XYZ file of C-alpha atoms in Angstrom:
700
model
C 182.175 130.344 118.755
C 178.436 131.858 120.138
C 179.237 134.878 118.439
C 179.845 132.401 114.992
C 176.198 130.803 115.939
C 174.507 134.033 116.648
C 175.560 135.197 113.059
C 174.356 131.867 111.570
C 170.989 131.685 113.064
C 170.342 135.344 112.005
C 171.315 134.596 108.466
C 169.112 131.354 108.131
C 166.280 133.552 109.880
C 166.880 136.082 107.933
C 167.250 134.053 104.434
C 163.922 132.282 105.735
C 162.064 135.174 106.120
C 162.767 136.622 102.988
C 162.081 133.361 101.285
C 158.612 133.287 103.131
C 158.296 136.980 101.954
C 158.955 136.418 98.511
C 156.902 132.683 97.954
C 153.814 135.068 99.267
C 154.638 137.754 96.869
C 154.523 135.233 94.076
C 151.611 133.200 95.991
C 149.482 136.950 95.411
C 150.366 137.269 91.957
C 149.685 134.170 90.527
C 146.271 134.413 92.669
C 145.577 137.187 90.948
C 146.065 135.767 87.486
C 144.223 132.669 87.905
C 141.469 134.639 89.232
C 141.317 136.768 86.406
C 141.483 133.887 83.659
C 138.802 132.068 85.823
C 136.691 135.165 85.872
C 137.041 135.360 81.818
C 135.811 131.806 81.513
C 133.097 131.975 83.725
C 131.809 135.416 81.823
C 132.001 133.645 78.444
C 130.514 130.771 79.464
C 127.341 133.228 80.761
C 127.683 134.585 77.830
C 128.128 131.425 75.618
C 127.305 128.721 76.985
C 127.095 126.553 73.881
C 130.836 127.766 72.811
C 132.929 124.136 72.211
C 136.305 126.349 72.831
C 135.294 126.884 76.321
C 135.417 123.533 77.500
C 139.111 123.103 76.590
C 140.138 126.290 77.902
C 138.303 125.545 80.968
C 140.228 122.102 81.084
C 143.401 123.621 80.606
C 142.577 126.631 83.469
C 141.649 123.808 85.852
C 144.634 121.534 85.549
C 147.001 124.097 85.499
C 145.330 125.665 88.771
C 145.105 122.527 90.892
C 148.780 121.789 90.212
C 149.828 125.159 91.440
C 147.891 125.569 94.188
C 149.024 122.122 95.237
C 152.462 122.883 95.112
C 152.051 126.150 97.072
C 150.159 124.532 99.517
C 152.820 121.419 100.355
C 155.258 124.272 100.575
C 153.024 126.609 103.037
C 152.699 123.495 104.824
C 156.476 123.251 105.820
C 156.923 126.345 106.927
C 153.732 125.896 108.620
C 155.294 123.204 111.012
C 158.573 124.862 111.036
C 156.930 128.030 112.870
C 158.027 130.288 109.991
C 154.788 132.122 108.938
C 153.668 135.280 110.855
C 149.748 135.682 111.375
C 149.044 137.223 108.155
C 150.980 134.819 105.936
C 149.192 131.732 108.613
C 145.773 133.639 107.363
C 146.376 133.831 103.854
C 147.647 130.360 103.522
C 144.166 129.127 105.447
C 142.339 131.056 102.925
C 144.355 129.557 100.072
C 144.648 125.988 101.280
C 141.570 125.209 102.630
C 138.253 123.343 101.020
C 137.881 120.470 99.222
C 141.245 118.928 97.445
C 140.433 117.822 94.078
C 142.579 115.926 92.130
C 142.360 116.785 88.076
C 140.160 113.891 87.049
C 137.604 114.501 89.896
C 137.598 118.485 89.112
C 136.520 117.570 85.419
C 134.083 115.017 86.595
C 132.564 117.479 88.815
C 132.285 120.421 85.858
C 131.030 117.985 83.579
C 128.316 117.412 86.366
C 127.961 121.236 87.048
C 127.169 121.556 83.100
C 124.718 119.005 83.624
C 122.493 120.323 86.527
C 122.867 123.641 84.871
C 121.701 123.100 81.761
C 118.683 120.763 83.229
C 117.540 124.053 85.410
C 118.481 126.662 82.840
C 116.817 125.033 79.687
C 113.289 123.951 81.124
C 110.651 124.708 78.555
C 106.939 123.678 79.067
C 104.766 124.220 75.417
C 101.271 124.308 75.068
C 98.852 124.514 72.239
C 97.536 128.039 72.238
C 96.631 130.750 69.615
C 98.112 134.230 71.103
C 95.256 136.900 71.557
C 96.538 140.472 71.199
C 94.503 141.818 74.103
C 96.534 139.464 76.195
C 99.508 140.099 78.329
C 102.115 137.745 78.334
C 101.090 135.932 81.891
C 97.314 136.540 80.649
C 98.408 134.346 77.736
C 100.263 131.518 80.167
C 97.064 131.534 82.322
C 94.646 130.879 79.386
C 96.637 128.216 78.214
C 96.946 126.559 81.155
C 93.344 127.120 81.937
C 92.321 125.232 78.554
C 94.904 122.482 79.128
C 93.498 121.628 82.371
C 89.897 121.680 80.939
C 91.082 119.300 78.510
C 92.548 116.980 80.633
C 89.636 117.082 82.816
C 86.768 116.676 79.999
C 88.799 113.852 78.173
C 90.088 111.810 80.752
C 87.820 112.409 83.375
C 90.605 112.807 85.951
C 89.026 115.358 88.292
C 90.945 114.728 91.496
C 93.963 114.289 89.793
C 93.862 116.362 86.533
C 96.670 119.196 87.584
C 99.006 117.021 88.660
C 98.740 114.430 85.573
C 98.172 117.829 83.542
C 101.504 119.128 84.718
C 103.137 115.626 84.646
C 101.849 115.225 80.530
C 102.816 118.576 79.739
C 106.485 118.700 81.220
C 107.122 115.723 79.304
C 105.945 116.688 75.961
C 108.792 117.695 73.866
C 107.148 119.816 70.999
C 108.172 123.399 70.436
C 104.782 125.344 69.272
C 102.063 127.081 71.360
C 102.701 129.134 73.834
C 105.932 128.325 75.761
C 106.893 128.758 79.356
C 110.602 129.066 79.222
C 113.068 128.629 82.633
C 112.395 130.464 86.155
C 111.480 133.712 84.591
C 108.434 132.727 82.877
C 106.970 130.443 85.469
C 107.834 133.426 88.141
C 105.559 135.467 86.378
C 102.535 133.030 86.910
C 103.600 132.488 90.330
C 103.594 136.018 91.275
C 100.371 137.159 89.323
C 97.820 134.193 89.161
C 95.253 133.798 91.475
C 93.598 130.714 90.301
C 94.731 127.486 92.872
C 95.064 125.026 89.693
C 96.862 127.441 87.301
C 99.456 128.263 90.411
C 99.222 124.195 91.031
C 100.050 123.328 87.383
C 102.770 125.481 87.362
C 104.184 124.740 90.588
C 104.067 121.302 89.751
C 105.562 121.434 86.007
C 108.687 123.144 87.235
C 109.168 120.399 89.647
C 108.509 117.795 86.743
C 111.619 119.091 84.997
C 114.071 118.998 88.303
C 113.711 115.648 89.063
C 116.348 114.969 86.495
C 118.679 116.027 88.536
C 118.470 113.403 91.170
C 121.208 111.144 89.852
C 123.806 113.776 88.701
C 123.288 115.412 91.947
C 124.053 112.138 93.416
C 127.300 111.506 91.696
C 128.382 115.130 92.265
C 128.386 115.038 96.091
C 129.985 111.618 95.933
C 133.032 112.931 94.254
C 133.134 116.200 96.467
C 132.844 114.535 99.713
C 135.806 112.417 98.473
C 137.679 115.643 97.580
C 136.976 117.148 101.233
C 137.714 114.081 102.989
C 141.257 114.344 101.434
C 141.718 117.357 103.294
C 140.477 116.479 106.601
C 136.531 117.573 106.019
C 133.669 115.014 107.393
C 132.203 116.005 104.277
C 131.545 118.503 101.754
C 128.942 120.458 103.910
C 131.894 120.664 107.052
C 134.158 122.071 104.199
C 131.344 124.773 103.339
C 130.865 125.912 107.286
C 134.601 126.163 107.341
C 134.353 128.801 104.653
C 132.128 130.807 107.494
C 134.462 130.790 110.211
C 132.029 129.787 112.849
C 132.517 126.181 114.373
C 129.595 126.151 115.843
C 127.623 127.395 112.924
C 124.511 125.022 113.018
C 123.679 125.752 116.829
C 124.170 129.334 115.958
C 122.011 129.228 113.096
C 119.028 127.197 115.214
C 119.349 129.915 117.739
C 119.059 132.732 115.699
C 115.902 131.051 113.557
C 114.372 130.604 117.363
C 114.647 133.890 118.058
C 112.830 135.334 115.178
C 110.536 132.163 115.051
C 107.557 133.944 117.089
C 107.600 136.749 114.498
C 107.773 134.664 111.752
C 105.136 132.684 113.252
C 102.599 135.714 113.486
C 103.248 136.700 109.772
C 102.285 133.223 108.969
C 99.508 132.632 110.635
C 98.364 136.322 108.888
C 99.011 135.307 105.409
C 97.398 132.071 106.300
C 93.857 133.396 107.605
C 93.877 135.807 104.242
C 94.922 133.125 101.872
C 91.810 131.040 103.730
C 89.841 134.089 102.824
C 90.824 134.120 99.063
C 90.892 130.545 98.515
C 88.548 128.973 100.753
C 89.068 125.050 101.848
C 91.886 124.992 99.768
C 93.993 126.275 102.821
C 93.365 125.149 105.949
C 92.911 127.148 109.320
C 95.683 125.728 111.042
C 98.680 123.969 110.044
C 101.097 124.309 107.133
C 100.248 126.679 104.191
C 100.588 124.962 100.583
C 103.397 126.034 98.965
C 101.865 126.817 95.570
C 99.472 129.857 97.112
C 102.271 131.950 98.642
C 102.852 133.699 95.173
C 106.511 132.757 94.763
C 108.028 129.711 92.916
C 110.120 128.362 96.156
C 107.708 130.079 99.077
C 110.300 132.219 99.787
C 108.992 135.623 99.054
C 105.391 136.446 99.720
C 105.679 140.099 98.829
C 103.005 139.076 95.553
C 100.246 138.340 97.645
C 100.275 141.500 99.620
C 96.989 142.805 97.846
C 95.178 140.094 99.596
C 96.322 141.581 103.180
C 95.557 145.192 102.518
C 93.196 146.963 100.776
C 95.274 149.955 99.341
C 98.679 148.541 98.248
C 101.170 150.998 96.757
C 102.254 149.552 93.542
C 105.730 150.547 92.806
C 106.154 148.740 89.513
C 103.468 150.386 87.925
C 104.624 153.829 89.625
C 108.315 153.115 88.052
C 106.690 152.243 84.633
C 104.475 155.294 84.586
C 107.456 157.479 85.011
C 109.050 155.564 81.976
C 112.144 154.413 83.946
C 114.614 151.782 81.832
C 116.614 149.682 83.042
C 119.745 151.734 83.332
C 117.669 154.252 85.161
C 117.648 151.654 87.526
C 121.250 151.057 87.417
C 122.020 154.349 87.506
C 119.721 155.483 90.588
C 121.204 152.397 92.201
C 124.965 153.913 91.500
C 123.749 157.218 92.544
C 122.747 155.906 95.900
C 125.903 154.744 96.852
C 127.818 157.767 95.275
C 125.742 159.894 97.836
C 127.381 157.970 100.802
C 130.906 158.787 99.763
C 131.522 155.612 98.083
C 132.683 155.652 94.004
C 130.861 155.338 90.753
C 130.881 152.434 88.812
C 133.884 152.192 86.373
C 133.677 152.896 82.827
C 134.174 149.497 82.116
C 131.488 148.700 84.093
C 129.046 150.399 81.665
C 131.048 149.282 78.707
C 130.984 145.294 79.395
C 128.017 144.773 81.561
C 124.823 143.198 80.485
C 121.486 144.341 81.750
C 118.931 142.465 79.794
C 118.500 139.708 77.151
C 118.496 142.181 74.358
C 120.969 141.417 71.458
C 122.108 138.352 73.842
C 120.519 134.697 73.691
C 121.142 134.303 77.135
C 119.831 130.647 78.767
C 121.637 131.600 82.221
C 121.168 135.246 83.756
C 120.895 134.808 87.097
C 122.195 138.142 88.858
C 125.824 137.861 89.189
C 128.262 140.887 89.724
C 131.877 139.708 88.604
C 135.122 140.544 89.454
C 137.368 140.425 86.143
C 140.748 141.054 88.485
C 142.231 143.790 85.974
C 142.137 147.142 85.318
C 138.883 148.252 87.406
C 137.199 145.787 85.515
C 133.742 144.822 87.344
C 130.748 143.859 85.408
C 127.042 143.504 86.123
C 125.278 140.148 84.468
C 121.868 140.681 85.280
C 118.472 139.879 82.418
C 116.380 143.047 84.387
C 112.888 143.943 83.898
C 111.316 147.149 85.385
C 110.420 146.014 88.396
C 111.302 147.433 92.365
C 112.018 143.619 92.925
C 114.769 144.072 90.073
C 115.746 147.628 91.448
C 116.634 145.692 94.464
C 118.495 142.994 92.920
C 120.623 146.012 91.048
C 121.747 147.343 94.662
C 122.246 144.041 95.913
C 124.404 142.976 93.122
C 125.950 146.855 93.272
C 126.891 146.000 96.532
C 129.006 143.127 95.371
C 131.055 145.629 93.101
C 131.264 148.098 96.012
C 132.886 145.309 97.924
C 135.363 144.344 94.711
C 136.553 148.375 94.444
C 136.894 148.294 98.313
C 139.359 145.559 98.441
C 141.298 145.631 95.045
C 144.262 147.009 96.773
C 144.331 144.246 99.056
C 147.010 140.928 98.214
C 145.843 138.835 96.030
C 144.485 136.036 98.646
C 142.885 138.835 100.319
C 140.778 139.686 97.430
C 137.601 138.369 98.914
C 135.100 138.176 101.773
C 133.314 135.871 104.080
C 130.649 135.395 101.921
C 127.807 136.254 104.671
C 129.351 139.687 104.552
C 129.454 139.950 100.608
C 125.728 139.299 101.071
C 125.168 141.958 103.514
C 126.020 145.060 102.044
C 123.608 145.506 98.986
C 120.562 143.820 101.125
C 121.392 146.552 103.894
C 121.183 149.387 100.853
C 117.734 147.819 100.095
C 116.485 148.445 103.197
C 117.624 152.117 102.795
C 115.651 152.571 99.422
C 112.557 151.398 101.047
C 112.641 154.744 103.478
C 109.305 156.550 102.359
C 111.962 159.802 102.314
C 114.188 157.988 99.448
C 110.831 156.925 97.740
C 109.662 159.984 97.707
C 113.357 161.351 96.409
C 112.871 159.041 93.444
C 109.321 159.803 92.875
C 107.976 156.873 93.562
C 105.737 158.237 96.571
C 104.050 161.535 96.486
C 104.114 164.238 99.314
C 100.710 163.011 100.956
C 102.133 159.913 100.861
C 105.071 160.811 102.466
C 103.404 162.362 105.506
C 100.920 159.921 106.104
C 102.667 158.504 109.164
C 101.183 157.446 112.554
C 102.586 158.330 115.731
C 105.271 156.673 117.196
C 104.399 156.441 120.420
C 100.574 155.055 119.404
C 101.622 151.257 119.003
C 103.776 151.302 121.979
C 100.807 152.343 124.032
C 98.656 149.578 122.046
C 101.143 147.142 122.260
C 102.020 146.862 126.366
C 98.226 146.729 126.897
C 98.005 143.557 129.000
C 95.614 141.860 126.684
C 98.503 141.711 123.943
C 100.325 138.897 125.651
C 101.424 137.288 122.593
C 103.639 140.585 121.940
C 105.526 139.870 125.007
C 106.243 136.492 123.884
C 108.280 137.670 120.970
C 110.433 139.698 123.701
C 111.138 137.117 126.019
C 110.416 133.953 123.999
C 107.315 132.057 125.741
C 103.898 131.207 124.540
C 100.519 132.738 125.665
C 96.671 131.535 125.014
C 94.152 133.386 126.340
C 96.724 135.738 128.660
C 97.893 132.135 130.723
C 101.902 131.861 130.114
C 102.453 128.104 128.335
C 105.415 126.250 127.370
C 106.296 126.092 123.547
C 105.322 122.931 121.596
C 108.744 122.373 120.110
C 107.915 119.008 118.317
C 104.915 119.995 116.495
C 105.228 123.791 116.387
C 101.898 125.007 117.474
C 101.817 128.286 118.759
C 98.146 129.073 119.325
C 96.842 132.134 120.483
C 92.884 133.189 120.888
C 93.049 136.820 121.706
C 89.688 138.593 122.592
C 88.576 141.173 120.257
C 88.584 144.263 122.296
C 84.968 146.153 120.928
C 85.916 149.013 121.973
C 89.120 149.383 119.731
C 89.100 152.422 117.536
C 89.056 152.013 113.712
C 92.486 151.435 112.450
C 93.976 153.802 109.321
C 96.252 151.922 107.090
C 99.447 154.489 106.877
C 102.339 154.262 104.301
C 104.477 153.013 106.836
C 102.295 150.189 107.297
C 102.286 149.347 103.592
C 105.995 149.687 103.140
C 106.919 147.536 106.392
C 104.336 145.018 105.554
C 106.171 144.811 101.890
C 109.512 144.154 103.368
C 108.164 141.528 106.023
C 106.357 139.541 103.426
C 109.621 139.823 101.189
C 112.393 139.429 103.945
C 111.079 137.402 106.721
C 110.084 134.248 104.541
C 113.791 133.889 103.145
C 114.925 133.590 106.516
C 113.476 129.645 107.314
C 113.660 128.926 103.746
C 117.840 129.773 103.571
C 118.408 127.507 106.725
C 115.952 124.763 105.292
C 117.968 124.604 102.011
C 121.349 123.966 103.809
C 120.115 122.165 106.840
C 118.784 119.510 104.606
C 122.124 119.224 101.974
C 123.697 119.244 105.343
C 122.165 116.268 106.199
C 122.097 114.962 102.381
C 126.221 115.673 102.072
C 126.760 113.652 106.190
C 124.588 110.562 104.725
C 121.962 111.074 107.810
C 118.940 110.908 105.520
C 117.345 108.087 104.811
C 118.282 107.106 101.253
C 114.900 105.856 100.376
C 112.749 108.863 101.820
C 115.104 111.982 100.233
C 112.337 113.880 98.783
C 109.884 112.730 102.078
C 112.930 114.248 104.427
C 112.881 117.445 102.375
C 109.225 118.404 102.868
C 109.284 117.033 106.604
C 111.923 120.030 107.296
C 110.206 122.664 105.104
C 107.062 121.801 107.204
C 109.146 122.184 110.847
C 111.059 125.033 109.417
C 109.083 126.921 107.024
C 105.627 125.992 107.978
C 104.847 124.976 104.266
C 103.518 121.678 102.635
C 103.535 120.401 98.785
C 100.806 120.253 96.526
C 99.511 116.767 96.635
C 101.969 113.417 97.341
C 105.643 113.942 96.791
C 107.267 110.695 96.133
C 110.758 109.627 95.886
C 110.609 109.979 92.179
C 110.928 114.023 92.588
C 114.124 116.060 93.947
C 112.140 118.658 94.821
C 115.277 120.386 96.617
C 116.903 120.885 92.670
C 113.856 123.357 92.070
C 116.035 126.208 93.501
C 118.885 127.255 91.205
C 121.483 127.536 94.298
C 121.529 123.590 94.079
C 122.295 122.744 90.842
C 124.686 126.092 91.109
C 126.035 124.296 94.373
C 126.057 127.258 96.072
C 125.760 127.415 99.577
C 122.554 129.059 101.039
C 123.503 129.825 104.774
C 125.379 132.950 103.830
C 121.785 134.029 102.650
C 120.254 133.239 106.425
C 123.454 134.696 107.991
C 123.249 138.057 106.076
C 119.387 138.355 106.971
C 120.703 139.155 110.707
C 123.818 141.267 109.895
C 121.986 143.380 107.209
C 120.064 144.321 110.344
C 123.182 144.950 112.651
C 124.888 146.833 110.012
C 121.433 148.964 108.567
C 121.394 150.105 112.598
C 124.651 151.390 112.641
C 124.682 153.223 109.614
C 121.348 155.211 110.524
C 123.098 155.877 113.715
C 126.033 157.455 112.223
C 123.796 159.349 109.811
C 121.318 160.893 112.899
C 124.941 160.992 115.422
C 127.568 161.916 112.643
C 129.834 159.304 113.561
C 130.459 156.093 113.775
C 130.427 153.446 117.228
C 127.611 155.370 118.657
C 126.564 153.235 122.157
C 123.417 155.103 122.716
C 120.248 153.690 121.431
C 118.071 155.874 118.665
C 115.776 158.600 119.978
C 112.493 157.043 120.525
C 111.072 159.474 117.793
C 113.165 157.538 115.010
C 112.264 154.218 113.436
C 114.845 151.822 111.737
C 112.124 151.775 108.534
C 111.988 155.252 108.684
C 116.050 155.829 108.815
C 116.873 157.850 105.875
C 120.888 157.077 105.436
C 121.375 158.789 101.558
C 124.251 161.394 101.794
C 125.400 160.245 104.789
C 129.664 160.339 103.977
C 129.366 158.811 108.079
C 127.446 156.077 107.296
C 129.670 155.433 103.709
C 132.635 155.752 105.753
C 131.519 152.338 108.205
C 131.156 150.566 104.725
C 134.164 151.278 103.129
C 136.340 150.524 106.175
C 134.497 147.383 106.700
C 134.467 146.068 102.925
C 138.211 147.580 102.224
C 139.810 144.991 104.504
C 138.486 141.958 102.346
C 139.297 139.045 104.061
C 142.591 139.906 105.640
C 140.413 139.686 109.158
C 138.315 137.371 110.834
C 134.855 138.483 110.523
C 134.630 139.320 114.318
C 136.912 141.810 114.128
C 136.088 143.841 111.124
C 132.834 144.048 112.752
C 134.299 144.891 116.030
C 136.235 147.574 114.550
C 133.354 148.558 112.272
C 130.429 148.775 114.069
C 131.349 147.381 117.447
C 129.796 144.060 117.428
C 131.317 140.600 117.492
C 128.286 138.272 117.477
C 125.453 137.598 114.893
C 122.439 138.587 116.156
C 118.870 139.188 115.655
C 118.322 141.759 118.036
C 118.660 144.678 115.244
C 116.072 142.892 113.160
C 113.524 142.624 116.030
C 113.756 146.307 116.609
C 113.414 147.027 112.775
C 110.106 145.298 112.369
C 108.727 146.673 116.159
C 106.016 148.600 114.107
C 105.540 145.175 112.342
C 104.133 143.791 115.472
C 101.432 146.427 116.140
C 99.729 145.965 112.958
C 99.970 141.661 112.986
C 98.797 141.833 116.684
C 95.591 144.189 115.429
C 94.943 141.549 113.180
C 95.021 138.606 115.022
C 93.181 140.224 117.909
C 90.146 141.305 115.612
C 90.178 137.849 113.984
C 91.155 135.796 116.372
C 93.603 134.303 114.248
C 95.422 131.019 115.149
C 99.597 131.380 114.967
C 101.535 128.506 114.508
C 101.598 125.165 112.376
């Protein structure tokens, strides 16, 4: 009898295991098929957004996907309750069944609201009467038209104090389509990057946001539906669902700890930038306090690199050099591919070159935000990006190609593992962006000449300078305390004020700007402001989702948080008529932003690991880099050891928790600011010399 019982138990177990394995095989195959259909619809929608056939196709796809997913998750829940799943199967079930649980009606409503929000963002067009002069560049035409329009408002309406806001409001509400028109974020960004006239910058900044206020009502409806779907699957709100995707239970606490870790460096950069902006714009910039958001060279104040020329007398204009070499957009893509190939990663597929869209030529694209697409069939990976010939676009191409390398690396994983932690996904391309900014690589691709390549500083010079007692603020970067006139003081976390008035040493030798100085300051102005901006974007939305914001002060709360985290202030009064959070693409696109925040730290940890592999020839190097090797000069081009680390990391897809993947590939288990601070160590010396020389106040 006992033998019969054992045989029956064995048969049932064997049968159950077979059923589970067969079920997961079917689920993974179905996942790939559904992903392929979804990817095709998304691609077609980007190229042909007005195609009416796509709406019906998307509706059918959505209905079938939701029905299949709900049935599959119900089956998996029963197996889970009966403890019939192994660890791999438990992970696959988690990946399939997490996130908001929509019913079909809700999913269709959300899709319609997405389309409305995207249309508001993508179709911005502001036209001004203007005769195009042949001797003006596009930006100059825009500037001239805006300047004339503002003068017209001033002269005829006599609104000197409020002429710019009023001119922005009137122009943005005018539906005429003649004259000169600024279309989409690209044209507005050109003005923000290149103009040096405060009134023109203010007009462009305000006119863009004048259009975004139309999002306020549909966005509220969107979050109402998404919160319902999130709560149906056990989350408190859609923000909790977003955070769950990253698999970091205490994500908010960790994010703020990371921000506090780099805040002294950011505050130092912020203070120096504010000082030079004040030199340029006078009393438009306060001596202390937050910086006006419209004067930082960027539509969203997240990239300050365009104002580098105000800080350094001699810039290295990489854009002009690319154009002088007659680079095309395809040349940029080929050079990005070459870098990945050099470290042992595969070239782009034939389909990539056949199907990708690199510019607006022959395409009437309203939506051309950089997108890397995995079509889930036959090595079909594509890039959609309306690129210009510029170094910023060269960076974006490397970033998007990093996504495609990830897709290719995990293509042999089961369907549910053919994805990755979003922070890791955003890390690969940005890690390579640090590699292409080394002087050696810029020289390799002919963007630096020989004399610039060897225009370097003694690596020990800054070490000696920074260890002098007078530069107490530098120690603050290390031990997170504040100093004023050499005396230790406590951080005022409420007002974010860290003022340092360090006495200028009259005997300090003259400081010669080197190639390294220019490149690392370029990098810092481009990358460091993105960190607080990324935190702001999601901390505000998390608060919005959970209902902890004052509904009567939503826009005011946004700017209070922006001042607290970024140290910026809006142009004029931004009342509750506006929806300024919507001025960034990822809000109408409903894409979480904290992934970019975390990636800002992970990319430094990964780059340092790749650098060590390139220097020592193998992975998991525990020793620090030799003191003569600075991370901003670590050339990993051609390092197969570095490439092996990347391939191992990416090939795992989502088959493991991100901590396990980091432990196995670079020997770390936590996200840390230490590698970032080591990378920017040379920057401390540059900024501290300026702070000391001009007695620059730090903080806001």
